[in-house]
Amino acid sequence: MGQEMKSNIYKGPNRLLTFLNSKKVAPYVFIFPFIISFTLLTFYPTIQAFVMSFQRILPGQTEFVGLSNYRRILNPTFYQAFQNTTTYVILTCVILVTVPIFLAAMLNSKFAKFSTFYRASLFIPSLASIIVAGTVFRLLFGETGSSFANQVIGWFGVEPIQWQYTSWSAMFLMVILSSWRWMGVNVMYYLAALQNVPLELYESADIDGANVFQKFFYVTVPHLKPIITFVTTISIINGFRMFEESYVFWETNSPGNIGLSMIGYMYTQGVQRNDMGFGAALGVIIILIIFVISIIQLNLTGAFKRGDE
Amino acid sequence: MKDTKTMLIKVIINCFFCVISLVALFPILSLLISSFRPSSELMRNGISLTIDWSNLSLNNYLYIFREAGDYWQWYGNSLIITTVTIVLSLFFSSMVGYAMAVYNFKGRNFVFLLVLLILMIPFEILMLPLYQLFIDLNLINTYFGIMLPLIVAPIAVFFFRQYALGLPKELMDAARIDGSTEYGIFFKIMMPLMLPSFAAMAILQGLSSWNNFLWPLLVIRSNDMFTLPVGLASLLTPYGNNYDILISGSVITILPIIILFIFFQKYFVSGLTVGGVKG
């Protein structure tokens, strides 16, 4: 103890150390990595994304071209990408927000016997990388009559489908891949929230003679509202970010662009065609779309009302 | 009467979940079984329910262990990148999250607002300017370039902050009286107390890095720098000449993760559902 005190006194004169160690300065030293990474990896690119969207960028020379990039966005390929992405967002939202609620409610009930095993099996798909998952789905939904999917529909007398080459089945593949991967994670969100529903409410509902469905819709769902809003928000944002679900099936060239997403369009134009200005303009449009839709969605679900009350 | 009804519901729900579990595990199981099938057959027919059991062999694995030097190079790259990402990102993110929780400093709320803001901006939107920046900084095709965007992860900062809010601050004053520096307090006293949050974040960051695809795809230029997802994706051609490596390689990519999951299930779940902490 005495030894330590002494060594501290000897450190005393080192003014830089004393300065860095003061309670006022230390927190800034701690958050310094964040400041650097925010400036370099978020702030600068955000500004730059806007600037680039008004530029034509060629190696060694960059010129401002006004709104020209934005004007070029209004083309049939973009509409196709927009339509694909929006359909994808709607379908994945409907599936990934609603189905997990029912699964979680059932898992949470006293009826599910091997709950831990069910949870684990539902969760495992989220561990697989999109490439591995995509590989399996490509092989399961192969185009020949002997692939798994075509065998199954064959039992019902349906002719084999070329899954990767028809518009509706292309969407089906992407939606089912993403639903398979994220179902378990969303079930976990709901399960965590279900722990907080007071048991007395179910008991008093029992006394009032409510059946299972009434209890679910009048007790469980209202209590899950905040987490439903949360899951909807991340599903929308992740839906608009969709790129890899399409890449694993067609890389960047799907027949007739049936698998093209907005981020995919941004990637092909910005990176593959090296048209960075146009890609940046697409990025600005995508973020605006996400922003507007999130605001609408949060308004509809009343997430903003809490402040007024 | 009531008992038989409850019994019936139990049976129905459990049957239902057995089916659901099977559906969820089916793609993984079929990948595992397919990895023992001849790759030419996979390429021709895809994964099919009719399995010729006499045809199963370890050939794909023998091939990958003996011949596929590229694959192991990618495996090594992924291991290095993931390990370094976990260590650096946990170190930096915990520091930042901790400081935001225990100190009262000017700009603290603003910094927290920035963290939330970054959480809301999809990475893909910033991808092109970042790509341009990394070209200018000569970070293309380097390990550091692949890792950098993951190193101070806002989601981890957020999680560590929430966790550190519950730390006993009295310990800090006691340590100061004992002559400990602010940094000593963090590394010697508080960090050990935060260990459970490190486990969850190590898994989240490890998994994001191990499975990261789009950014490495942009930054990596040469085959010897490929990470596993980028490398495997390069084999995913319609010509199917590499399906032996693709299929056994996929199994070897996810098997360690599934084994880890079985042992550390709790941390996986809390790591992957962080966003819901204060949902």
Coordinates of C-alpha atoms in Angstrom, one line a residue:
Chain A
M1 CA 0.0 0.0 0.0
G2 CA 2.7 2.5 1.1
Q3 CA 4.7 1.4 -1.9
E4 CA 1.8 2.2 -4.3
M5 CA 1.2 5.6 -2.7
K6 CA 4.8 6.5 -3.2
S7 CA 4.8 5.5 -6.9
N8 CA 1.7 7.6 -7.4
I9 CA 3.4 10.6 -5.9
Y10 CA 6.3 10.1 -8.2
K11 CA 4.0 9.9 -11.1
G12 CA 2.5 13.2 -10.0
P13 CA 4.8 15.5 -11.8
N14 CA 4.1 13.9 -15.1
R15 CA 1.5 16.5 -16.2
L16 CA 0.3 14.6 -19.3
L17 CA -0.6 11.5 -17.2
T18 CA -2.3 13.6 -14.6
F19 CA -4.2 15.4 -17.3
L20 CA -5.3 12.2 -19.1
N21 CA -6.3 10.7 -15.8
S22 CA -8.6 13.5 -14.6
K23 CA -12.2 12.6 -14.4
K24 CA -13.0 15.3 -16.9
V25 CA -10.7 14.0 -19.6
A26 CA -10.8 10.3 -19.2
P27 CA -14.3 9.8 -20.7
Y28 CA -13.2 11.5 -23.9
V29 CA -10.2 9.2 -24.1
F30 CA -12.6 6.3 -23.7
I31 CA -15.0 7.5 -26.5
F32 CA -12.2 8.6 -28.8
P33 CA -12.3 5.4 -30.9
F34 CA -16.0 6.0 -31.5
I35 CA -15.5 9.7 -32.5
I36 CA -12.8 8.6 -35.0
S37 CA -14.9 5.7 -36.5
F38 CA -18.1 7.9 -36.6
T39 CA -16.3 10.7 -38.4
L40 CA -14.5 8.4 -40.8
L41 CA -17.0 5.6 -41.4
T42 CA -20.4 7.3 -41.0
F43 CA -20.2 11.1 -41.1
Y44 CA -17.9 11.5 -44.0
P45 CA -19.6 8.8 -46.2
T46 CA -23.0 10.3 -45.4
I47 CA -22.0 13.7 -46.6
Q48 CA -20.0 12.2 -49.5
A49 CA -23.1 10.1 -50.5
F50 CA -25.0 13.3 -51.1
V51 CA -22.1 15.1 -52.8
M52 CA -21.4 12.1 -55.1
S53 CA -25.0 11.9 -56.1
F54 CA -24.6 15.2 -57.9
Q55 CA -21.4 14.2 -59.6
R56 CA -20.1 12.2 -62.5
I57 CA -17.1 10.3 -61.1
L58 CA -14.4 9.1 -63.5
P59 CA -10.9 8.0 -62.4
G60 CA -8.9 11.2 -61.9
Q61 CA -11.7 13.6 -62.9
T62 CA -14.9 14.4 -61.1
E63 CA -17.4 17.0 -62.3
F64 CA -20.7 18.2 -60.9
V65 CA -23.6 17.3 -63.2
G66 CA -26.5 18.7 -61.1
L67 CA -29.6 16.6 -61.0
S68 CA -28.7 14.5 -64.0
N69 CA -28.1 11.3 -61.9
Y70 CA -31.5 11.7 -60.3
R71 CA -33.2 12.1 -63.6
R72 CA -31.6 9.0 -64.9
I73 CA -33.0 7.0 -62.0
L74 CA -36.6 7.2 -63.4
N75 CA -36.1 4.3 -65.8
P76 CA -37.9 0.9 -66.2
T77 CA -35.1 -1.0 -64.5
F78 CA -35.4 1.1 -61.4
Y79 CA -39.2 0.7 -61.4
Q80 CA -38.7 -3.1 -61.6
A81 CA -36.1 -3.0 -58.7
F82 CA -38.5 -0.8 -56.7
Q83 CA -41.4 -3.1 -57.3
N84 CA -39.5 -6.2 -56.5
T85 CA -38.1 -4.7 -53.3
T86 CA -41.5 -3.4 -52.2
T87 CA -43.2 -6.7 -52.8
Y88 CA -40.4 -8.4 -50.9
V89 CA -40.7 -6.0 -48.0
I90 CA -44.5 -6.5 -47.7
L91 CA -44.3 -10.3 -47.9
T92 CA -41.4 -10.7 -45.5
C93 CA -43.1 -8.2 -43.0
V94 CA -46.4 -10.0 -43.1
I95 CA -44.7 -13.4 -42.5
L96 CA -41.9 -12.4 -40.1
V97 CA -44.1 -10.2 -37.9
T98 CA -47.2 -12.3 -37.5
V99 CA -46.2 -16.0 -37.7
P100 CA -43.6 -15.7 -34.9
I101 CA -46.2 -14.2 -32.5
F102 CA -48.3 -17.4 -32.8
L103 CA -45.3 -19.6 -32.5
A104 CA -44.0 -17.8 -29.5
A105 CA -47.4 -17.8 -27.8
M106 CA -47.7 -21.5 -28.2
L107 CA -44.1 -22.1 -27.1
N108 CA -44.7 -20.0 -24.0
S109 CA -47.8 -22.0 -23.1
K110 CA -47.8 -24.9 -20.8
F111 CA -48.6 -27.3 -23.6
A112 CA -45.3 -27.2 -25.4
K113 CA -43.3 -30.1 -24.0
F114 CA -39.8 -29.8 -25.4
S115 CA -39.8 -26.1 -25.7
T116 CA -36.0 -25.8 -25.5
F117 CA -35.5 -28.1 -28.4
Y118 CA -38.1 -26.3 -30.5
R119 CA -36.5 -23.0 -29.8
A120 CA -33.1 -24.2 -30.7
S121 CA -34.3 -25.7 -34.0
L122 CA -36.1 -22.5 -34.9
F123 CA -33.0 -20.5 -34.1
I124 CA -30.3 -22.5 -35.9
P125 CA -31.1 -21.2 -39.4
S126 CA -30.0 -17.7 -38.3
L127 CA -26.5 -19.1 -37.8
A128 CA -26.0 -20.1 -41.4
S129 CA -24.4 -17.5 -43.6
I130 CA -26.6 -16.4 -46.5
I131 CA -24.3 -18.1 -49.0
V132 CA -24.5 -21.5 -47.3
A133 CA -28.3 -21.1 -46.9
G134 CA -28.6 -19.9 -50.5
T135 CA -26.6 -22.9 -51.7
V136 CA -29.0 -25.3 -50.0
F137 CA -32.1 -23.5 -51.3
R138 CA -30.7 -23.5 -54.8
L139 CA -30.3 -27.2 -54.7
L140 CA -33.6 -27.8 -52.9
F141 CA -35.4 -25.8 -55.6
G142 CA -33.5 -27.1 -58.5
E143 CA -35.2 -27.0 -61.9
T144 CA -35.2 -30.7 -62.7
G145 CA -38.1 -32.9 -61.8
S146 CA -36.0 -34.7 -59.3
S147 CA -35.2 -31.7 -57.0
F148 CA -36.9 -31.8 -53.6
A149 CA -39.3 -29.0 -54.3
N150 CA -40.5 -30.4 -57.6
Q151 CA -40.8 -33.9 -56.1
V152 CA -43.1 -32.4 -53.4
I153 CA -45.3 -30.6 -55.8
G154 CA -45.3 -33.7 -57.9
W155 CA -47.2 -35.5 -55.2
F156 CA -50.0 -33.1 -55.8
G157 CA -49.8 -33.7 -59.5
V158 CA -48.2 -30.3 -60.2
E159 CA -45.7 -30.1 -63.1
P160 CA -42.1 -29.3 -62.2
I161 CA -41.4 -25.6 -61.9
Q162 CA -38.3 -23.7 -63.0
W163 CA -38.1 -22.0 -59.7
Q164 CA -35.3 -19.6 -60.6
Y165 CA -36.7 -18.5 -63.9
T166 CA -40.4 -17.4 -63.2
S167 CA -41.2 -14.1 -61.8
W168 CA -43.5 -15.3 -58.9
S169 CA -41.3 -18.2 -57.9
A170 CA -38.3 -16.0 -57.9
M171 CA -40.0 -13.8 -55.3
F172 CA -41.1 -16.9 -53.5
L173 CA -37.6 -18.2 -53.2
M174 CA -36.2 -15.0 -51.8
V175 CA -39.1 -14.6 -49.3
I176 CA -38.9 -18.2 -48.1
L177 CA -35.1 -18.0 -47.7
S178 CA -35.4 -14.9 -45.6
S179 CA -38.4 -16.2 -43.6
W180 CA -36.5 -19.4 -42.9
R181 CA -33.5 -17.6 -41.6
W182 CA -35.1 -15.0 -39.4
M183 CA -38.2 -16.7 -38.1
G184 CA -36.4 -18.1 -35.0
V185 CA -34.8 -14.7 -34.1
N186 CA -38.2 -13.0 -34.1
V187 CA -39.7 -15.8 -32.1
M188 CA -37.0 -15.1 -29.5
Y189 CA -37.9 -11.4 -29.4
Y190 CA -41.6 -12.2 -28.8
L191 CA -40.7 -14.9 -26.2
A192 CA -38.7 -12.4 -24.2
A193 CA -41.6 -9.9 -24.3
L194 CA -44.1 -12.6 -23.3
Q195 CA -42.2 -13.1 -20.1
N196 CA -43.4 -9.7 -19.1
V197 CA -47.1 -10.2 -19.5
P198 CA -48.5 -10.4 -16.0
L199 CA -50.0 -13.8 -15.3
E200 CA -52.8 -12.4 -13.2
L201 CA -54.3 -11.0 -16.4
Y202 CA -54.7 -14.5 -17.8
E203 CA -56.1 -15.7 -14.5
S204 CA -58.7 -13.0 -14.5
A205 CA -59.5 -13.6 -18.1
D206 CA -60.0 -17.3 -17.2
I207 CA -62.5 -16.2 -14.5
D208 CA -64.4 -14.1 -17.1
G209 CA -64.6 -17.2 -19.2
A210 CA -62.4 -16.1 -22.0
N211 CA -61.3 -18.8 -24.5
V212 CA -57.8 -19.3 -25.8
F213 CA -58.2 -17.0 -28.8
Q214 CA -59.8 -14.2 -26.8
K215 CA -57.0 -14.4 -24.3
F216 CA -54.5 -14.2 -27.2
F217 CA -56.1 -11.3 -28.9
Y218 CA -57.2 -9.3 -25.9
V219 CA -54.4 -9.9 -23.4
T220 CA -51.3 -11.2 -25.2
V221 CA -51.2 -9.1 -28.4
P222 CA -51.8 -5.7 -26.7
H223 CA -48.9 -6.4 -24.4
L224 CA -46.7 -7.3 -27.3
K225 CA -47.4 -4.0 -29.1
P226 CA -44.0 -2.3 -28.4
I227 CA -42.1 -5.4 -29.6
I228 CA -44.4 -5.8 -32.6
T229 CA -43.5 -2.2 -33.6
F230 CA -39.9 -3.0 -33.1
V231 CA -39.9 -6.2 -35.2
T232 CA -41.9 -4.4 -37.9
T233 CA -39.4 -1.6 -38.1
I234 CA -36.4 -3.9 -38.4
S235 CA -38.2 -6.1 -40.9
I236 CA -39.0 -3.0 -43.1
I237 CA -35.4 -1.7 -42.9
N238 CA -33.9 -5.2 -43.5
G239 CA -36.3 -5.7 -46.4
F240 CA -35.2 -2.6 -48.2
R241 CA -31.6 -3.6 -47.6
M242 CA -32.2 -6.9 -49.5
F243 CA -29.3 -7.8 -51.8
E244 CA -27.8 -11.1 -50.7
E245 CA -31.0 -13.1 -50.9
S246 CA -31.1 -12.3 -54.6
Y247 CA -27.3 -12.6 -55.1
V248 CA -27.2 -16.3 -54.0
F249 CA -29.8 -17.2 -56.7
W250 CA -28.7 -15.1 -59.6
E251 CA -25.6 -13.1 -58.6
T252 CA -26.5 -9.8 -60.3
N253 CA -28.1 -11.1 -63.5
S254 CA -31.5 -12.5 -62.9
P255 CA -33.5 -13.3 -66.1
G256 CA -35.7 -10.2 -66.9
N257 CA -34.4 -8.7 -63.6
I258 CA -37.0 -10.8 -61.7
G259 CA -34.6 -10.9 -58.7
L260 CA -33.2 -7.3 -58.9
S261 CA -33.5 -5.3 -55.6
M262 CA -32.7 -1.7 -55.2
I263 CA -29.5 -2.3 -53.4
G264 CA -28.7 -4.9 -56.1
Y265 CA -29.3 -2.2 -58.7
M266 CA -27.0 0.2 -56.8
Y267 CA -24.3 -2.5 -56.7
T268 CA -24.4 -3.3 -60.4
Q269 CA -24.4 0.4 -61.4
G270 CA -22.1 1.7 -58.7
V271 CA -19.5 -1.0 -58.4
Q272 CA -19.7 -3.2 -61.5
R273 CA -20.4 -0.4 -64.0
N274 CA -18.3 2.0 -62.0
D275 CA -21.0 4.6 -62.2
M276 CA -20.6 5.8 -58.6
G277 CA -22.5 9.0 -58.9
F278 CA -25.6 7.2 -60.1
G279 CA -25.2 4.6 -57.4
A280 CA -24.9 7.3 -54.8
A281 CA -28.1 8.9 -56.1
L282 CA -29.9 5.6 -55.8
G283 CA -28.6 5.3 -52.2
V284 CA -30.1 8.7 -51.4
I285 CA -33.4 7.7 -52.9
I286 CA -33.4 4.4 -51.0
I287 CA -32.7 6.1 -47.6
L288 CA -35.5 8.6 -48.3
I289 CA -37.9 5.8 -49.1
I290 CA -36.9 3.9 -45.9
F291 CA -37.2 7.2 -43.9
V292 CA -40.7 8.0 -45.2
I293 CA -42.0 4.5 -44.7
S294 CA -40.6 4.2 -41.2
I295 CA -42.3 7.5 -40.2
I296 CA -45.6 6.4 -41.7
Q297 CA -45.3 3.0 -40.0
L298 CA -44.3 4.5 -36.6
N299 CA -47.2 7.0 -36.9
L300 CA -49.7 4.2 -37.7
T301 CA -48.6 2.1 -34.8
G302 CA -48.7 5.2 -32.5
A303 CA -45.0 5.0 -31.5
F304 CA -44.8 8.8 -31.4
K305 CA -47.9 9.2 -29.3
R306 CA -46.2 8.2 -26.1
G307 CA -44.5 11.6 -25.9
D308 CA -47.8 13.5 -26.0
E309 CA -49.5 11.7 -23.2
Chain B
M1 CA -63.3 -34.6 -19.7
K2 CA -61.2 -31.5 -19.2
D3 CA -58.1 -33.7 -18.9
T4 CA -58.6 -35.4 -22.2
K5 CA -59.1 -32.1 -23.8
T6 CA -55.8 -30.7 -22.4
M7 CA -54.1 -33.9 -23.4
L8 CA -55.4 -33.5 -26.9
I9 CA -54.2 -29.9 -27.2
K10 CA -50.8 -31.0 -25.8
V11 CA -50.5 -33.7 -28.5
I12 CA -51.6 -31.4 -31.3
I13 CA -49.2 -28.6 -30.3
N14 CA -46.3 -30.9 -29.8
C15 CA -46.9 -32.6 -33.1
F16 CA -47.1 -29.2 -34.7
F17 CA -43.8 -28.1 -33.3
C18 CA -42.1 -31.4 -34.2
V19 CA -43.1 -30.6 -37.8
I20 CA -42.0 -27.0 -37.5
S21 CA -38.6 -28.0 -36.0
L22 CA -38.2 -30.5 -38.8
V23 CA -39.0 -27.8 -41.4
A24 CA -36.5 -25.4 -39.8
L25 CA -33.7 -28.1 -39.6
F26 CA -34.5 -29.7 -42.9
P27 CA -32.2 -27.5 -45.1
I28 CA -29.3 -28.0 -42.7
L29 CA -29.9 -31.7 -42.5
S30 CA -30.3 -32.0 -46.2
L31 CA -27.0 -30.1 -46.7
L32 CA -25.3 -32.5 -44.3
I33 CA -26.6 -35.6 -46.1
S34 CA -25.9 -34.1 -49.6
S35 CA -22.3 -33.5 -48.6
F36 CA -21.8 -37.3 -48.8
R37 CA -23.4 -37.6 -52.3
P38 CA -21.4 -37.4 -55.5
S39 CA -21.2 -33.8 -56.6
S40 CA -22.0 -34.5 -60.2
E41 CA -25.4 -35.9 -59.1
L42 CA -26.1 -32.8 -57.0
M43 CA -25.3 -30.6 -59.9
R44 CA -27.6 -32.5 -62.2
N45 CA -30.6 -33.1 -59.9
G46 CA -30.2 -30.7 -57.0
I47 CA -31.1 -32.1 -53.6
S48 CA -33.7 -34.8 -54.0
L49 CA -35.6 -37.0 -51.6
T50 CA -34.6 -40.1 -53.5
I51 CA -31.3 -41.0 -52.0
D52 CA -29.2 -43.8 -53.4
W53 CA -27.6 -44.9 -50.1
S54 CA -25.0 -47.0 -51.8
N55 CA -23.7 -43.9 -53.4
L56 CA -22.8 -42.0 -50.2
S57 CA -19.2 -41.6 -49.6
L58 CA -16.6 -39.4 -47.9
N59 CA -15.2 -38.4 -51.3
N60 CA -16.2 -34.7 -51.1
Y61 CA -14.4 -34.4 -47.7
L62 CA -11.4 -36.3 -48.8
Y63 CA -11.1 -34.0 -51.8
I64 CA -11.5 -30.9 -49.7
F65 CA -8.9 -32.0 -47.2
R66 CA -6.4 -33.1 -49.8
E67 CA -6.8 -30.9 -52.8
A68 CA -8.6 -27.7 -51.9
G69 CA -5.8 -25.5 -50.8
D70 CA -7.8 -22.4 -51.8
Y71 CA -10.6 -23.3 -49.4
W72 CA -8.3 -23.6 -46.5
Q73 CA -6.7 -20.3 -47.4
W74 CA -10.2 -18.8 -47.2
Y75 CA -10.9 -20.6 -43.9
G76 CA -7.7 -19.1 -42.5
N77 CA -8.6 -15.6 -43.7
S78 CA -12.0 -15.9 -42.1
L79 CA -10.6 -17.2 -38.9
I80 CA -8.0 -14.4 -38.7
I81 CA -10.5 -11.7 -39.6
T82 CA -13.1 -12.9 -37.2
T83 CA -10.7 -13.3 -34.3
V84 CA -9.2 -9.9 -34.7
T85 CA -12.6 -8.3 -35.3
I86 CA -13.9 -9.8 -32.1
V87 CA -10.9 -8.7 -30.0
L88 CA -10.7 -5.2 -31.4
S89 CA -14.5 -4.5 -31.5
L90 CA -15.1 -5.8 -28.0
F91 CA -12.2 -3.7 -26.7
F92 CA -13.2 -0.5 -28.3
S93 CA -17.0 -0.9 -28.1
S94 CA -16.9 -1.8 -24.4
M95 CA -14.7 1.2 -23.7
V96 CA -17.1 3.6 -25.4
G97 CA -20.2 2.0 -24.0
Y98 CA -18.7 2.0 -20.5
A99 CA -17.7 5.6 -20.6
M100 CA -21.2 6.6 -21.8
A101 CA -22.8 4.7 -18.9
V102 CA -20.6 5.7 -15.9
Y103 CA -19.3 9.2 -16.6
N104 CA -21.1 12.5 -16.7
F105 CA -19.4 14.4 -19.4
K106 CA -20.4 17.2 -21.8
G107 CA -21.8 15.8 -25.0
R108 CA -22.7 12.4 -23.6
N109 CA -26.3 12.5 -24.8
F110 CA -25.2 13.8 -28.2
V111 CA -22.8 10.8 -28.5
F112 CA -25.6 8.4 -27.5
L113 CA -27.9 10.0 -30.1
L114 CA -25.2 9.4 -32.7
V115 CA -25.0 5.8 -31.8
L116 CA -28.8 5.4 -32.2
L117 CA -28.6 7.3 -35.5
I118 CA -25.9 5.0 -36.9
L119 CA -28.1 2.0 -35.9
M120 CA -30.8 3.4 -38.1
I121 CA -28.7 4.0 -41.2
P122 CA -28.4 0.8 -43.3
F123 CA -24.7 0.2 -44.1
E124 CA -25.5 -0.5 -47.7
I125 CA -26.3 3.2 -48.3
L126 CA -22.8 4.3 -47.2
M127 CA -21.2 1.5 -49.1
L128 CA -20.2 3.4 -52.2
P129 CA -18.6 6.4 -50.6
L130 CA -16.8 4.1 -48.2
Y131 CA -15.6 2.0 -51.0
Q132 CA -14.3 5.1 -52.7
L133 CA -12.6 6.2 -49.5
F134 CA -11.0 2.8 -49.0
I135 CA -9.7 2.9 -52.5
D136 CA -8.1 6.3 -51.8
L137 CA -6.7 5.0 -48.5
N138 CA -5.2 1.9 -50.2
L139 CA -7.2 -0.3 -47.9
I140 CA -8.6 -2.4 -50.8
N141 CA -7.7 -6.1 -50.6
T142 CA -6.3 -5.9 -47.1
Y143 CA -7.5 -7.6 -43.9
F144 CA -7.7 -4.3 -42.2
G145 CA -10.0 -2.9 -44.9
I146 CA -12.3 -5.9 -44.6
M147 CA -12.5 -5.5 -40.8
L148 CA -12.6 -1.8 -40.2
P149 CA -16.3 -1.1 -40.7
L150 CA -17.1 -3.7 -38.0
I151 CA -14.6 -2.6 -35.4
V152 CA -16.6 0.0 -33.5
A153 CA -20.1 -1.5 -33.8
P154 CA -22.9 0.8 -32.7
I155 CA -25.0 -2.2 -31.7
A156 CA -22.2 -3.4 -29.4
V157 CA -21.7 0.1 -28.0
F158 CA -25.4 0.3 -27.2
F159 CA -25.4 -3.1 -25.5
F160 CA -22.3 -2.4 -23.4
R161 CA -23.8 0.9 -22.4
Q162 CA -27.0 -0.7 -21.2
Y163 CA -25.0 -3.3 -19.3
A164 CA -22.6 -0.9 -17.7
L165 CA -25.5 1.3 -16.4
G166 CA -26.0 -1.5 -13.9
L167 CA -22.4 -1.5 -12.6
P168 CA -21.9 -0.5 -8.9
K169 CA -20.3 3.0 -9.2
E170 CA -19.3 3.0 -5.5
L171 CA -16.5 0.7 -6.6
M172 CA -15.0 3.5 -8.7
D173 CA -14.7 5.9 -5.8
A174 CA -13.2 3.2 -3.6
A175 CA -10.6 2.4 -6.3
R176 CA -9.8 6.1 -6.8
I177 CA -9.0 6.4 -3.1
D178 CA -6.7 3.4 -3.4
G179 CA -4.9 5.3 -6.1
S180 CA -6.2 3.5 -9.1
T181 CA -6.3 5.5 -12.4
E182 CA -9.5 5.8 -14.4
Y183 CA -8.1 3.3 -16.9
G184 CA -7.1 0.9 -14.2
I185 CA -10.6 1.1 -12.8
F186 CA -12.0 0.1 -16.2
F187 CA -9.5 -2.7 -17.1
K188 CA -9.0 -4.2 -13.6
I189 CA -12.4 -3.7 -11.9
M190 CA -15.2 -2.9 -14.2
M191 CA -14.3 -5.0 -17.3
P192 CA -14.3 -8.3 -15.3
L193 CA -17.8 -7.3 -14.0
M194 CA -18.9 -6.8 -17.6
L195 CA -17.8 -10.3 -18.7
P196 CA -21.3 -11.8 -19.4
S197 CA -22.0 -9.0 -21.8
F198 CA -18.7 -9.8 -23.6
A199 CA -19.8 -13.3 -24.3
A200 CA -23.0 -12.2 -26.0
M201 CA -21.2 -9.5 -28.0
A202 CA -18.3 -11.8 -29.0
I203 CA -21.0 -14.1 -30.5
L204 CA -22.8 -11.3 -32.3
Q205 CA -19.6 -9.7 -33.7
G206 CA -18.1 -13.1 -34.5
L207 CA -21.1 -14.2 -36.4
S208 CA -21.5 -10.9 -38.3
S209 CA -17.8 -11.1 -39.3
W210 CA -17.8 -14.8 -40.1
N211 CA -21.0 -14.4 -42.3
N212 CA -20.3 -10.9 -43.6
F213 CA -20.7 -10.9 -47.4
L214 CA -21.4 -7.7 -49.2
W215 CA -18.5 -5.5 -47.8
P216 CA -15.8 -8.2 -48.3
L217 CA -17.2 -8.8 -51.8
L218 CA -16.5 -5.2 -52.6
V219 CA -13.1 -4.9 -50.9
I220 CA -11.5 -8.2 -51.8
R221 CA -9.8 -8.4 -55.2
S222 CA -7.8 -11.6 -55.2
N223 CA -8.6 -15.2 -54.6
D224 CA -6.1 -15.5 -51.8
M225 CA -7.8 -12.8 -49.7
F226 CA -11.3 -14.3 -50.0
T227 CA -13.3 -14.9 -46.9
L228 CA -15.4 -18.1 -46.7
P229 CA -18.7 -16.5 -47.8
V230 CA -17.0 -14.7 -50.7
G231 CA -15.0 -17.8 -51.7
L232 CA -18.0 -20.1 -51.5
A233 CA -20.1 -17.7 -53.5
S234 CA -17.4 -17.7 -56.2
L235 CA -18.1 -21.5 -56.5
L236 CA -21.8 -21.0 -56.9
T237 CA -21.8 -21.0 -60.7
P238 CA -24.4 -22.7 -62.9
Y239 CA -21.6 -24.8 -64.4
G240 CA -21.2 -26.6 -61.1
N241 CA -17.7 -27.7 -61.6
N242 CA -16.8 -27.1 -57.9
Y243 CA -19.8 -28.5 -56.2
D244 CA -17.7 -31.0 -54.2
I245 CA -15.9 -28.1 -52.4
L246 CA -19.0 -26.0 -52.3
I247 CA -21.1 -28.6 -50.5
S248 CA -18.5 -30.0 -48.1
G249 CA -17.1 -26.6 -47.6
S250 CA -20.5 -25.2 -46.6
V251 CA -20.8 -28.0 -44.0
I252 CA -17.3 -27.2 -42.5
T253 CA -18.2 -23.5 -42.4
I254 CA -21.4 -23.9 -40.3
L255 CA -20.7 -26.9 -38.2
P256 CA -18.3 -25.2 -35.8
I257 CA -20.9 -22.5 -35.3
I258 CA -23.7 -25.0 -34.6
I259 CA -21.6 -26.8 -32.1
L260 CA -20.7 -23.5 -30.3
F261 CA -24.4 -22.7 -30.4
I262 CA -25.3 -26.0 -28.6
F263 CA -22.9 -25.1 -25.8
F264 CA -23.5 -21.4 -25.5
Q265 CA -27.2 -21.2 -26.5
K266 CA -28.0 -18.5 -24.0
Y267 CA -25.3 -16.1 -25.2
F268 CA -26.2 -16.7 -28.8
V269 CA -29.8 -15.8 -28.2
S270 CA -29.0 -12.6 -26.2
G271 CA -26.3 -11.7 -28.7
L272 CA -28.6 -12.0 -31.7
T273 CA -31.6 -10.3 -30.2
V274 CA -29.8 -7.2 -28.7
G275 CA -31.9 -4.8 -30.6
G276 CA -34.8 -5.8 -28.4
V277 CA -33.1 -4.8 -25.2
K278 CA -35.0 -1.6 -25.0
G279 CA -37.2 -2.2 -28.0

